Amino acid sequence: MGGLSLPSPVASLILASGLDPQAINCTASETPPKTQQQDLDNDKIPLQASYSVDCTVGDTRLKGAIVLKDNDDNNPRSGYTVDTDQYELTFNTGKANESGLKLDLDVDVTWSNPNYAVRYNFNFEIYGSDGRFGTTYAYTVTYIPDDAQTPFAGGTFNYDGSLDFRTATKLYRLTGKATSLKYSNTCKETFVGGSWSLEDTRGNKLLVVYNACNNVTVSYNGEAL
């Protein structure tokens, strides 16, 4: 890529940005170097590694950093953490008509025998002469299997999340929640227990209740649908 050998996470960001890899001028780093990264459980996730990049093509600039971390380097099922620190792409950099976009992503996947937990935060922002616009999606989810020996045969999900969309003058938000959402591989059509809801900032609420396999009750603001 432009005569450079970049770490694969950094190269992927550059390609996703649509920049010309042959014309790009980059300063990039990988800490520690690939040959010194520890991966005792051979899961392709280093104990901890950070990748940073600062690239320019004319007046277009890409900068940011990624941190990748193994939760337990002695256990390939332990999970991992990804932290994308303010990935930013700017156009007309330093000029009065500068515009661009920012991306921040944090993911944490944790296995604690026999349970699973995921934390996800995604923030995307576009800015320019018309102001700033953005969206944020954040959630946490846990999964508790019924039997640790067959973890995906059946289990219970709990979920809390929100989706925000921001304009220069307004904020729109949807909040989702799943409570004791029961899964069983004996039912291919629906969940077999628990509930899921979606609510907006005005208090309008969609509620889905799973009574049994393929037995679902749906209501909107308390009225059955």
PDB file of C-alpha atoms in Angstrom:
ATOM      1  CA  MET A   1       0.000   0.000   0.000  1.00  0.00           C
ATOM      2  CA  GLY A   2       1.915   3.029  -1.274  1.00  0.00           C
ATOM      3  CA  GLY A   3       5.140   1.118  -0.649  1.00  0.00           C
ATOM      4  CA  LEU A   4       4.242   0.599   3.022  1.00  0.00           C
ATOM      5  CA  SER A   5       3.590  -2.623   4.861  1.00  0.00           C
ATOM      6  CA  LEU A   6       0.823  -1.664   7.282  1.00  0.00           C
ATOM      7  CA  PRO A   7      -0.749  -3.759  10.066  1.00  0.00           C
ATOM      8  CA  SER A   8      -3.868  -5.462   8.698  1.00  0.00           C
ATOM      9  CA  PRO A   9      -6.350  -3.576  10.988  1.00  0.00           C
ATOM     10  CA  VAL A  10      -4.884  -0.259   9.783  1.00  0.00           C
ATOM     11  CA  ALA A  11      -4.840  -1.328   6.133  1.00  0.00           C
ATOM     12  CA  SER A  12      -8.504  -2.367   6.419  1.00  0.00           C
ATOM     13  CA  LEU A  13      -9.459   1.112   7.688  1.00  0.00           C
ATOM     14  CA  ILE A  14      -7.643   2.772   4.789  1.00  0.00           C
ATOM     15  CA  LEU A  15      -9.302   0.563   2.186  1.00  0.00           C
ATOM     16  CA  ALA A  16     -12.721   1.135   3.789  1.00  0.00           C
ATOM     17  CA  SER A  17     -12.154   4.898   3.499  1.00  0.00           C
ATOM     18  CA  GLY A  18     -11.873   4.682  -0.286  1.00  0.00           C
ATOM     19  CA  LEU A  19      -8.451   6.376  -0.394  1.00  0.00           C
ATOM     20  CA  ASP A  20      -6.034   5.633  -3.234  1.00  0.00           C
ATOM     21  CA  PRO A  21      -3.520   3.216  -1.645  1.00  0.00           C
ATOM     22  CA  GLN A  22      -0.822   4.064  -4.210  1.00  0.00           C
ATOM     23  CA  ALA A  23      -0.911   7.827  -3.577  1.00  0.00           C
ATOM     24  CA  ILE A  24      -1.254   7.705   0.194  1.00  0.00           C
ATOM     25  CA  ASN A  25       1.386   9.018   2.580  1.00  0.00           C
ATOM     26  CA  CYS A  26       1.166   7.334   5.983  1.00  0.00           C
ATOM     27  CA  THR A  27       2.761   7.327   9.360  1.00  0.00           C
ATOM     28  CA  ALA A  28       1.731   4.118  11.087  1.00  0.00           C
ATOM     29  CA  SER A  29       2.773   2.160  14.126  1.00  0.00           C
ATOM     30  CA  GLU A  30       2.100  -1.237  15.662  1.00  0.00           C
ATOM     31  CA  THR A  31       2.900  -1.706  19.365  1.00  0.00           C
ATOM     32  CA  PRO A  32       4.407  -4.089  20.169  1.00  0.00           C
ATOM     33  CA  PRO A  33       5.755  -5.163  16.750  1.00  0.00           C
ATOM     34  CA  LYS A  34       4.097  -8.230  15.215  1.00  0.00           C
ATOM     35  CA  THR A  35       7.053 -10.486  16.037  1.00  0.00           C
ATOM     36  CA  GLN A  36       6.873  -9.521  19.715  1.00  0.00           C
ATOM     37  CA  GLN A  37       3.127  -9.900  20.231  1.00  0.00           C
ATOM     38  CA  GLN A  38       2.037 -12.603  22.673  1.00  0.00           C
ATOM     39  CA  ASP A  39      -0.665 -15.112  21.684  1.00  0.00           C
ATOM     40  CA  LEU A  40      -0.307 -18.112  23.981  1.00  0.00           C
ATOM     41  CA  ASP A  41      -3.725 -19.610  23.165  1.00  0.00           C
ATOM     42  CA  ASN A  42      -3.240 -19.281  19.372  1.00  0.00           C
ATOM     43  CA  ASP A  43      -6.637 -17.652  18.810  1.00  0.00           C
ATOM     44  CA  LYS A  44      -5.140 -14.960  16.509  1.00  0.00           C
ATOM     45  CA  ILE A  45      -5.930 -12.278  19.117  1.00  0.00           C
ATOM     46  CA  PRO A  46      -2.814 -10.822  20.782  1.00  0.00           C
ATOM     47  CA  LEU A  47      -2.630 -10.342  24.523  1.00  0.00           C
ATOM     48  CA  GLN A  48      -2.652  -6.622  23.700  1.00  0.00           C
ATOM     49  CA  ALA A  49      -1.671  -4.660  20.615  1.00  0.00           C
ATOM     50  CA  SER A  50      -2.289  -1.105  19.453  1.00  0.00           C
ATOM     51  CA  TYR A  51      -2.298   0.242  15.912  1.00  0.00           C
ATOM     52  CA  SER A  52      -2.213   3.923  15.006  1.00  0.00           C
ATOM     53  CA  VAL A  53      -2.276   5.662  11.655  1.00  0.00           C
ATOM     54  CA  ASP A  54      -2.059   9.184  10.251  1.00  0.00           C
ATOM     55  CA  CYS A  55      -2.374   9.308   6.448  1.00  0.00           C
ATOM     56  CA  THR A  56      -2.811  12.057   3.862  1.00  0.00           C
ATOM     57  CA  VAL A  57      -3.699  12.190   0.189  1.00  0.00           C
ATOM     58  CA  GLY A  58      -3.668  15.839  -0.906  1.00  0.00           C
ATOM     59  CA  ASP A  59      -5.982  17.653   1.516  1.00  0.00           C
ATOM     60  CA  THR A  60      -7.708  14.438   2.639  1.00  0.00           C
ATOM     61  CA  ARG A  61      -6.552  13.036   5.973  1.00  0.00           C
ATOM     62  CA  LEU A  62      -7.215   9.805   7.834  1.00  0.00           C
ATOM     63  CA  LYS A  63      -6.142   9.331  11.437  1.00  0.00           C
ATOM     64  CA  GLY A  64      -7.029   7.111  14.346  1.00  0.00           C
ATOM     65  CA  ALA A  65      -6.032   4.197  16.500  1.00  0.00           C
ATOM     66  CA  ILE A  66      -7.199   0.679  17.326  1.00  0.00           C
ATOM     67  CA  VAL A  67      -6.487  -1.334  20.461  1.00  0.00           C
ATOM     68  CA  LEU A  68      -7.044  -5.113  20.397  1.00  0.00           C
ATOM     69  CA  LYS A  69      -6.870  -7.129  23.611  1.00  0.00           C
ATOM     70  CA  ASP A  70      -7.386 -10.771  24.591  1.00  0.00           C
ATOM     71  CA  ASN A  71      -9.342 -11.121  27.837  1.00  0.00           C
ATOM     72  CA  ASP A  72      -7.381 -14.244  28.830  1.00  0.00           C
ATOM     73  CA  ASP A  73      -4.452 -15.308  26.673  1.00  0.00           C
ATOM     74  CA  ASN A  74      -4.529 -18.806  28.166  1.00  0.00           C
ATOM     75  CA  ASN A  75      -8.095 -19.495  27.058  1.00  0.00           C
ATOM     76  CA  PRO A  76      -9.165 -19.175  23.382  1.00  0.00           C
ATOM     77  CA  ARG A  77     -12.826 -18.857  24.440  1.00  0.00           C
ATOM     78  CA  SER A  78     -12.279 -16.035  26.938  1.00  0.00           C
ATOM     79  CA  GLY A  79     -13.348 -13.214  24.608  1.00  0.00           C
ATOM     80  CA  TYR A  80     -11.724  -9.992  23.500  1.00  0.00           C
ATOM     81  CA  THR A  81     -11.901  -6.200  23.506  1.00  0.00           C
ATOM     82  CA  VAL A  82     -11.711  -3.888  20.479  1.00  0.00           C
ATOM     83  CA  ASP A  83     -11.432  -0.125  20.958  1.00  0.00           C
ATOM     84  CA  THR A  84     -11.384   2.137  17.896  1.00  0.00           C
ATOM     85  CA  ASP A  85     -10.232   5.523  19.137  1.00  0.00           C
ATOM     86  CA  GLN A  86     -11.704   8.415  17.158  1.00  0.00           C
ATOM     87  CA  TYR A  87     -11.172   7.163  13.618  1.00  0.00           C
ATOM     88  CA  GLU A  88     -11.528  10.408  11.629  1.00  0.00           C
ATOM     89  CA  LEU A  89     -11.576  11.112   7.904  1.00  0.00           C
ATOM     90  CA  THR A  90     -11.442  14.789   6.866  1.00  0.00           C
ATOM     91  CA  PHE A  91     -11.790  16.464   3.485  1.00  0.00           C
ATOM     92  CA  ASN A  92     -10.394  19.921   2.635  1.00  0.00           C
ATOM     93  CA  THR A  93      -8.344  19.594   5.817  1.00  0.00           C
ATOM     94  CA  GLY A  94      -7.509  22.919   7.461  1.00  0.00           C
ATOM     95  CA  LYS A  95      -9.685  24.940   5.103  1.00  0.00           C
ATOM     96  CA  ALA A  96     -12.834  26.936   5.775  1.00  0.00           C
ATOM     97  CA  ASN A  97     -14.957  24.295   4.037  1.00  0.00           C
ATOM     98  CA  GLU A  98     -13.461  21.364   5.971  1.00  0.00           C
ATOM     99  CA  SER A  99     -15.834  18.439   6.400  1.00  0.00           C
ATOM    100  CA  GLY A 100     -15.504  14.890   7.528  1.00  0.00           C
ATOM    101  CA  LEU A 101     -16.675  11.976   9.581  1.00  0.00           C
ATOM    102  CA  LYS A 102     -15.757  10.405  12.888  1.00  0.00           C
ATOM    103  CA  LEU A 103     -16.171   6.830  14.044  1.00  0.00           C
ATOM    104  CA  ASP A 104     -15.711   5.413  17.513  1.00  0.00           C
ATOM    105  CA  LEU A 105     -16.359   1.738  18.209  1.00  0.00           C
ATOM    106  CA  ASP A 106     -15.917  -0.232  21.436  1.00  0.00           C
ATOM    107  CA  VAL A 107     -16.689  -3.943  21.638  1.00  0.00           C
ATOM    108  CA  ASP A 108     -16.166  -6.225  24.596  1.00  0.00           C
ATOM    109  CA  VAL A 109     -17.001  -9.937  24.341  1.00  0.00           C
ATOM    110  CA  THR A 110     -16.575 -11.903  27.572  1.00  0.00           C
ATOM    111  CA  TRP A 111     -17.007 -15.580  28.329  1.00  0.00           C
ATOM    112  CA  SER A 112     -17.336 -16.523  31.983  1.00  0.00           C
ATOM    113  CA  ASN A 113     -18.036 -20.233  32.061  1.00  0.00           C
ATOM    114  CA  PRO A 114     -20.753 -20.906  31.127  1.00  0.00           C
ATOM    115  CA  ASN A 115     -22.167 -17.410  30.494  1.00  0.00           C
ATOM    116  CA  TYR A 116     -21.577 -14.885  27.706  1.00  0.00           C
ATOM    117  CA  ALA A 117     -21.721 -11.085  27.822  1.00  0.00           C
ATOM    118  CA  VAL A 118     -21.323  -8.458  25.091  1.00  0.00           C
ATOM    119  CA  ARG A 119     -20.903  -4.692  25.434  1.00  0.00           C
ATOM    120  CA  TYR A 120     -21.173  -2.673  22.234  1.00  0.00           C
ATOM    121  CA  ASN A 121     -20.863   1.078  21.687  1.00  0.00           C
ATOM    122  CA  PHE A 122     -20.927   2.619  18.214  1.00  0.00           C
ATOM    123  CA  ASN A 123     -20.781   6.349  17.521  1.00  0.00           C
ATOM    124  CA  PHE A 124     -20.765   7.851  14.025  1.00  0.00           C
ATOM    125  CA  GLU A 125     -20.715  11.577  13.249  1.00  0.00           C
ATOM    126  CA  ILE A 126     -20.704  13.621  10.028  1.00  0.00           C
ATOM    127  CA  TYR A 127     -19.792  17.309  10.126  1.00  0.00           C
ATOM    128  CA  GLY A 128     -19.511  20.167   7.657  1.00  0.00           C
ATOM    129  CA  SER A 129     -20.893  23.605   6.824  1.00  0.00           C
ATOM    130  CA  ASP A 130     -24.459  22.399   7.531  1.00  0.00           C
ATOM    131  CA  GLY A 131     -23.626  21.369  11.099  1.00  0.00           C
ATOM    132  CA  ARG A 132     -23.120  18.027  12.776  1.00  0.00           C
ATOM    133  CA  PHE A 133     -25.220  14.912  12.390  1.00  0.00           C
ATOM    134  CA  GLY A 134     -24.683  11.615  14.097  1.00  0.00           C
ATOM    135  CA  THR A 135     -25.956   8.297  15.311  1.00  0.00           C
ATOM    136  CA  THR A 136     -25.122   6.268  18.387  1.00  0.00           C
ATOM    137  CA  TYR A 137     -25.982   2.643  19.032  1.00  0.00           C
ATOM    138  CA  ALA A 138     -25.125   1.132  22.393  1.00  0.00           C
ATOM    139  CA  TYR A 139     -26.207  -2.095  24.029  1.00  0.00           C
ATOM    140  CA  THR A 140     -25.312  -4.786  26.514  1.00  0.00           C
ATOM    141  CA  VAL A 141     -26.482  -8.370  26.177  1.00  0.00           C
ATOM    142  CA  THR A 142     -25.999 -11.455  28.316  1.00  0.00           C
ATOM    143  CA  TYR A 143     -26.652 -15.091  27.496  1.00  0.00           C
ATOM    144  CA  ILE A 144     -26.971 -17.749  30.194  1.00  0.00           C
ATOM    145  CA  PRO A 145     -27.125 -21.290  28.775  1.00  0.00           C
ATOM    146  CA  ASP A 146     -29.368 -23.877  30.402  1.00  0.00           C
ATOM    147  CA  ASP A 147     -26.600 -26.462  30.237  1.00  0.00           C
ATOM    148  CA  ALA A 148     -22.902 -25.582  30.117  1.00  0.00           C
ATOM    149  CA  GLN A 149     -22.162 -28.797  28.222  1.00  0.00           C
ATOM    150  CA  THR A 150     -24.491 -27.813  25.364  1.00  0.00           C
ATOM    151  CA  PRO A 151     -24.494 -23.985  25.645  1.00  0.00           C
ATOM    152  CA  PHE A 152     -26.403 -23.294  22.420  1.00  0.00           C
ATOM    153  CA  ALA A 153     -29.177 -25.832  22.903  1.00  0.00           C
ATOM    154  CA  GLY A 154     -31.126 -23.426  25.091  1.00  0.00           C
ATOM    155  CA  GLY A 155     -30.666 -20.438  27.315  1.00  0.00           C
ATOM    156  CA  THR A 156     -31.794 -16.987  28.408  1.00  0.00           C
ATOM    157  CA  PHE A 157     -31.001 -13.571  26.881  1.00  0.00           C
ATOM    158  CA  ASN A 158     -31.219 -10.186  28.566  1.00  0.00           C
ATOM    159  CA  TYR A 159     -30.673  -7.029  26.518  1.00  0.00           C
ATOM    160  CA  ASP A 160     -30.593  -3.266  27.099  1.00  0.00           C
ATOM    161  CA  GLY A 161     -29.882  -0.897  24.243  1.00  0.00           C
ATOM    162  CA  SER A 162     -30.566   2.462  22.669  1.00  0.00           C
ATOM    163  CA  LEU A 163     -30.345   3.970  19.207  1.00  0.00           C
ATOM    164  CA  ASP A 164     -29.894   7.753  18.916  1.00  0.00           C
ATOM    165  CA  PHE A 165     -30.005   9.934  15.822  1.00  0.00           C
ATOM    166  CA  ARG A 166     -28.839  13.541  16.191  1.00  0.00           C
ATOM    167  CA  THR A 167     -29.341  16.465  13.863  1.00  0.00           C
ATOM    168  CA  ALA A 168     -28.233  20.055  14.368  1.00  0.00           C
ATOM    169  CA  THR A 169     -31.403  20.782  16.356  1.00  0.00           C
ATOM    170  CA  LYS A 170     -33.038  17.495  17.390  1.00  0.00           C
ATOM    171  CA  LEU A 171     -32.392  14.173  19.076  1.00  0.00           C
ATOM    172  CA  TYR A 172     -34.368  11.028  18.291  1.00  0.00           C
ATOM    173  CA  ARG A 173     -34.040   7.956  20.521  1.00  0.00           C
ATOM    174  CA  LEU A 174     -35.358   4.401  20.525  1.00  0.00           C
ATOM    175  CA  THR A 175     -34.812   2.228  23.587  1.00  0.00           C
ATOM    176  CA  GLY A 176     -34.943  -1.551  23.420  1.00  0.00           C
ATOM    177  CA  LYS A 177     -35.109  -4.060  26.249  1.00  0.00           C
ATOM    178  CA  ALA A 178     -35.323  -7.837  26.347  1.00  0.00           C
ATOM    179  CA  THR A 179     -36.201  -9.483  29.653  1.00  0.00           C
ATOM    180  CA  SER A 180     -35.612 -13.194  30.289  1.00  0.00           C
ATOM    181  CA  LEU A 181     -35.885 -13.933  26.586  1.00  0.00           C
ATOM    182  CA  LYS A 182     -35.894 -17.714  26.479  1.00  0.00           C
ATOM    183  CA  TYR A 183     -34.305 -19.575  23.570  1.00  0.00           C
ATOM    184  CA  SER A 184     -34.584 -23.291  22.765  1.00  0.00           C
ATOM    185  CA  ASN A 185     -33.307 -25.082  19.675  1.00  0.00           C
ATOM    186  CA  THR A 186     -36.473 -27.183  19.758  1.00  0.00           C
ATOM    187  CA  CYS A 187     -38.392 -24.124  18.516  1.00  0.00           C
ATOM    188  CA  LYS A 188     -37.271 -22.705  15.169  1.00  0.00           C
ATOM    189  CA  GLU A 189     -40.051 -20.113  14.832  1.00  0.00           C
ATOM    190  CA  THR A 190     -39.840 -17.921  17.949  1.00  0.00           C
ATOM    191  CA  PHE A 191     -38.445 -17.581  21.418  1.00  0.00           C
ATOM    192  CA  VAL A 192     -40.314 -19.696  23.978  1.00  0.00           C
ATOM    193  CA  GLY A 193     -40.535 -17.219  26.856  1.00  0.00           C
ATOM    194  CA  GLY A 194     -39.783 -13.708  28.010  1.00  0.00           C
ATOM    195  CA  SER A 195     -40.494 -10.345  26.404  1.00  0.00           C
ATOM    196  CA  TRP A 196     -38.992  -7.660  24.194  1.00  0.00           C
ATOM    197  CA  SER A 197     -39.957  -3.980  24.029  1.00  0.00           C
ATOM    198  CA  LEU A 198     -39.169  -0.904  21.941  1.00  0.00           C
ATOM    199  CA  GLU A 199     -39.982   2.612  23.189  1.00  0.00           C
ATOM    200  CA  ASP A 200     -39.498   6.122  21.790  1.00  0.00           C
ATOM    201  CA  THR A 201     -38.961   9.413  23.634  1.00  0.00           C
ATOM    202  CA  ARG A 202     -42.697  10.159  23.613  1.00  0.00           C
ATOM    203  CA  GLY A 203     -43.487   7.025  25.584  1.00  0.00           C
ATOM    204  CA  ASN A 204     -44.903   5.035  22.670  1.00  0.00           C
ATOM    205  CA  LYS A 205     -44.148   1.393  23.378  1.00  0.00           C
ATOM    206  CA  LEU A 206     -44.230  -1.787  21.334  1.00  0.00           C
ATOM    207  CA  LEU A 207     -44.251  -4.906  23.511  1.00  0.00           C
ATOM    208  CA  VAL A 208     -43.746  -8.469  22.301  1.00  0.00           C
ATOM    209  CA  VAL A 209     -44.393 -11.306  24.764  1.00  0.00           C
ATOM    210  CA  TYR A 210     -43.407 -14.885  23.996  1.00  0.00           C
ATOM    211  CA  ASN A 211     -45.805 -17.201  25.811  1.00  0.00           C
ATOM    212  CA  ALA A 212     -44.555 -20.459  24.282  1.00  0.00           C
ATOM    213  CA  CYS A 213     -43.156 -21.730  20.998  1.00  0.00           C
ATOM    214  CA  ASN A 214     -44.936 -19.903  18.159  1.00  0.00           C
ATOM    215  CA  ASN A 215     -47.299 -18.305  20.693  1.00  0.00           C
ATOM    216  CA  VAL A 216     -46.681 -14.554  20.648  1.00  0.00           C
ATOM    217  CA  THR A 217     -48.659 -11.588  22.007  1.00  0.00           C
ATOM    218  CA  VAL A 218     -47.971  -8.133  20.553  1.00  0.00           C
ATOM    219  CA  SER A 219     -49.298  -4.805  21.862  1.00  0.00           C
ATOM    220  CA  TYR A 220     -48.709  -1.129  21.108  1.00  0.00           C
ATOM    221  CA  ASN A 221     -49.339   1.351  23.927  1.00  0.00           C
ATOM    222  CA  GLY A 222     -51.280  -1.365  25.744  1.00  0.00           C
ATOM    223  CA  GLU A 223     -53.560  -2.171  22.765  1.00  0.00           C
ATOM    224  CA  ALA A 224     -53.342  -5.673  21.319  1.00  0.00           C
ATOM    225  CA  LEU A 225     -52.244  -5.916  17.691  1.00  0.00           C
TER     226      LEU A 225
END
